[in-house]
mmCIF file of C-alpha atoms in Angstrom:
data_model
loop_
_atom_site.group_PDB
_atom_site.id
_atom_site.type_symbol
_atom_site.label_atom_id
_atom_site.label_comp_id
_atom_site.label_asym_id
_atom_site.label_seq_id
_atom_site.Cartn_x
_atom_site.Cartn_y
_atom_site.Cartn_z
ATOM 1 C CA MET A 7 68.620 114.066 116.468
ATOM 2 C CA ARG A 8 70.381 112.811 113.775
ATOM 3 C CA LYS A 9 73.543 114.904 114.921
ATOM 4 C CA PHE A 10 73.234 113.263 117.914
ATOM 5 C CA THR A 11 73.025 109.716 117.037
ATOM 6 C CA VAL A 12 76.066 110.256 114.864
ATOM 7 C CA SER A 13 77.759 111.895 117.585
ATOM 8 C CA ALA A 14 76.935 109.101 120.227
ATOM 9 C CA ALA A 15 77.813 106.665 117.799
ATOM 10 C CA LEU A 16 81.128 108.249 117.132
ATOM 11 C CA ILE A 17 82.206 108.508 120.882
ATOM 12 C CA GLY A 18 80.887 104.983 121.399
ATOM 13 C CA LEU A 19 82.883 103.504 118.722
ATOM 14 C CA THR A 20 85.934 105.826 119.716
ATOM 15 C CA ALA A 21 85.794 104.510 123.131
ATOM 16 C CA LEU A 22 86.113 100.865 121.876
ATOM 17 C CA GLY A 23 88.761 101.316 119.436
ATOM 18 C CA VAL A 24 90.995 104.297 118.955
ATOM 19 C CA ALA A 25 94.280 102.514 118.426
ATOM 20 C CA VAL A 26 93.286 100.968 115.060
ATOM 21 C CA PRO A 27 91.248 103.360 113.646
ATOM 22 C CA ALA A 28 93.393 106.099 113.942
ATOM 23 C CA ALA A 29 96.251 104.258 112.981
ATOM 24 C CA THR A 30 94.476 103.297 109.704
ATOM 25 C CA SER A 31 93.068 106.638 109.567
ATOM 26 C CA GLN A 32 96.354 108.436 109.659
ATOM 27 C CA ALA A 33 98.233 105.595 107.043
ATOM 28 C CA ALA A 34 95.358 106.519 104.566
ATOM 29 C CA GLU A 35 95.842 110.126 104.653
ATOM 30 C CA SER A 36 99.367 110.415 104.350
ATOM 31 C CA GLY A 37 100.279 107.116 102.714
ATOM 32 C CA ALA A 38 102.739 104.580 103.972
ATOM 33 C CA ALA A 39 106.269 105.345 102.928
ATOM 34 C CA GLY A 40 107.104 103.054 100.276
ATOM 35 C CA ALA A 41 103.495 101.930 99.327
ATOM 36 C CA VAL A 42 103.865 102.416 95.842
ATOM 37 C CA CYS A 43 107.126 100.909 95.549
ATOM 38 C CA ASP A 44 106.063 98.153 97.105
ATOM 39 C CA SER A 45 103.227 97.748 94.833
ATOM 40 C CA LYS A 46 105.639 97.737 91.969
ATOM 41 C CA TRP A 47 108.038 95.150 92.982
ATOM 42 C CA GLY A 48 108.074 92.208 91.419
ATOM 43 C CA ALA A 49 110.205 89.098 90.500
ATOM 44 C CA ARG A 50 113.875 89.954 89.904
ATOM 45 C CA ASN A 51 113.994 90.515 86.319
ATOM 46 C CA GLY A 52 117.521 92.111 85.761
ATOM 47 C CA ASN A 53 116.780 95.993 85.968
ATOM 48 C CA MET A 54 117.328 98.918 87.903
ATOM 49 C CA TYR A 55 114.286 101.456 87.744
ATOM 50 C CA ALA A 56 114.306 105.122 88.687
ATOM 51 C CA TRP A 57 111.404 107.731 89.269
ATOM 52 C CA ASP A 58 111.079 111.057 89.065
ATOM 53 C CA GLY A 59 108.459 110.974 91.681
ATOM 54 C CA TYR A 60 109.227 109.338 95.570
ATOM 55 C CA ASP A 61 107.739 106.387 96.467
ATOM 56 C CA CYS A 62 107.854 105.136 92.985
ATOM 57 C CA ASN A 63 104.891 107.611 91.788
ATOM 58 C CA GLY A 64 104.859 107.645 87.746
ATOM 59 C CA SER A 65 106.421 105.869 84.812
ATOM 60 C CA PRO A 66 109.998 105.362 84.967
ATOM 61 C CA ILE A 67 112.197 107.362 83.798
ATOM 62 C CA ILE A 68 114.621 105.117 83.208
ATOM 63 C CA VAL A 69 114.749 101.066 83.172
ATOM 64 C CA ALA A 70 118.459 99.192 82.365
ATOM 65 C CA ALA A 71 119.552 95.880 82.456
ATOM 66 C CA GLY A 72 123.186 96.972 82.167
ATOM 67 C CA ASP A 73 125.382 99.742 83.113
ATOM 68 C CA SER A 74 124.447 103.303 81.525
ATOM 69 C CA SER A 75 126.836 105.917 81.523
ATOM 70 C CA ASN A 76 124.689 108.885 80.620
ATOM 71 C CA TRP A 77 121.317 108.741 81.949
ATOM 72 C CA GLY A 78 120.677 111.572 79.265
ATOM 73 C CA GLY A 79 117.048 112.977 79.494
ATOM 74 C CA ALA A 80 117.029 111.279 82.711
ATOM 75 C CA ASN A 81 119.804 113.153 84.230
ATOM 76 C CA ASP A 82 119.198 114.964 87.728
ATOM 77 C CA ARG A 83 115.533 113.664 88.018
ATOM 78 C CA ALA A 84 115.450 110.291 90.117
ATOM 79 C CA SER A 85 114.025 110.654 93.615
ATOM 80 C CA SER A 86 113.744 106.972 93.899
ATOM 81 C CA VAL A 87 115.134 103.604 93.061
ATOM 82 C CA MET A 88 114.345 100.199 92.771
ATOM 83 C CA ASN A 89 116.951 97.238 92.327
ATOM 84 C CA ARG A 90 115.129 94.175 90.662
ATOM 85 C CA GLY A 91 118.546 92.903 89.538
ATOM 86 C CA TYR A 92 119.153 89.260 89.986
ATOM 87 C CA THR A 93 121.638 88.224 92.760
ATOM 88 C CA GLY A 94 125.086 87.087 92.777
ATOM 89 C CA ASN A 95 127.812 88.445 90.694
ATOM 90 C CA LEU A 96 127.149 91.959 89.983
ATOM 91 C CA SER A 97 123.665 92.366 91.625
ATOM 92 C CA ILE A 98 124.652 96.086 93.341
ATOM 93 C CA VAL A 99 123.863 99.274 91.585
ATOM 94 C CA LYS A 100 125.728 101.602 92.142
ATOM 95 C CA PHE A 101 124.336 105.409 91.328
ATOM 96 C CA PHE A 102 126.857 108.116 89.925
ATOM 97 C CA TYR A 103 126.624 111.955 90.777
ATOM 98 C CA LEU A 104 128.387 112.607 87.368
ATOM 99 C CA ALA A 105 128.197 110.717 83.866
ATOM 100 C CA ASP A 106 130.525 108.167 83.129
ATOM 101 C CA HIS A 107 130.280 106.622 86.323
ATOM 102 C CA LEU A 108 132.195 109.771 87.737
ATOM 103 C CA GLY A 109 131.935 111.824 91.189
ATOM 104 C CA GLY A 110 130.177 110.922 94.356
ATOM 105 C CA HIS A 111 128.135 107.761 94.616
ATOM 106 C CA THR A 112 125.907 105.594 96.272
ATOM 107 C CA CYS A 113 124.358 102.100 95.986
ATOM 108 C CA LEU A 114 121.555 100.127 96.560
ATOM 109 C CA TYR A 115 121.974 96.457 97.442
ATOM 110 C CA PRO A 116 119.718 93.610 95.928
ATOM 111 C CA GLY A 117 118.469 93.437 99.403
ATOM 112 C CA GLU A 118 117.111 96.943 100.292
ATOM 113 C CA LEU A 119 114.947 96.401 96.935
ATOM 114 C CA TYR A 120 114.099 99.780 96.556
ATOM 115 C CA ALA A 121 114.726 103.667 98.119
ATOM 116 C CA ASP A 122 111.997 105.490 97.659
ATOM 117 C CA ASN A 123 112.708 109.272 98.915
ATOM 118 C CA LEU A 124 116.577 109.590 97.398
ATOM 119 C CA SER A 125 116.611 112.736 99.924
ATOM 120 C CA ASP A 126 117.073 111.259 102.515
ATOM 121 C CA ASN A 127 119.950 109.329 101.312
ATOM 122 C CA ASN A 128 123.797 110.374 101.355
ATOM 123 C CA PHE A 129 125.608 110.028 98.621
ATOM 124 C CA THR A 130 129.582 110.370 98.835
ATOM 125 C CA ASP A 131 129.430 113.828 96.847
ATOM 126 C CA GLY A 132 126.460 114.676 95.760
ATOM 127 C CA VAL A 133 122.040 114.609 96.844
ATOM 128 C CA ASP A 134 118.902 113.549 95.393
ATOM 129 C CA ASN A 135 118.016 114.057 91.952
ATOM 130 C CA ASN A 136 121.706 114.235 90.743
ATOM 131 C CA ILE A 137 122.319 110.885 89.617
ATOM 132 C CA ARG A 138 123.949 110.877 86.072
ATOM 133 C CA SER A 139 124.973 107.244 85.251
ATOM 134 C CA HIS A 140 124.899 103.895 87.173
ATOM 135 C CA GLN A 141 126.711 100.434 86.526
ATOM 136 C CA TRP A 142 126.304 96.966 88.411
ATOM 137 C CA VAL A 143 129.045 96.230 90.910
ATOM 138 C CA ASN A 144 130.026 93.772 93.576
ATOM 139 C CA GLY A 145 131.172 96.166 96.017
ATOM 140 C CA GLY A 146 133.391 99.029 96.487
ATOM 141 C CA CYS A 147 130.558 101.231 97.944
ATOM 142 C CA GLY A 148 131.243 104.607 100.251
ATOM 143 C CA ALA A 149 127.502 105.330 101.026
ATOM 144 C CA THR A 150 124.274 103.275 100.525
ATOM 145 C CA LEU A 151 120.690 103.943 100.029
ATOM 146 C CA THR A 152 118.240 102.685 102.431
#
């Protein structure tokens, strides 16, 4: 009798609201894109953040207020990045494929806030997990992160 009661209740609830429970369930199971990055976003503090995990998961592998010509142990590991730099002058983070601000690049504008999955972005040369340096700039970007 219990199985029948539970089944009947589920059928009744499903008939009343299929769209809302299905969407909620799917988002909870797969995790909404950017959900963790959203939770780590805070007030602008002048820093750029990079994580080894997608969607800003884990602890940052690098946090920098200024330029960095070599990410050292964080080289070739970034899978998500965040721009909490100040708006105005030098507010764009330009990420480079090689150390010393060389090689291909891509930029993260302050309005973008973060890129939660670098593998779905294009650099002018290079791809996900291949950042070795960054620089705060006003422009000059041939590719941008989303």
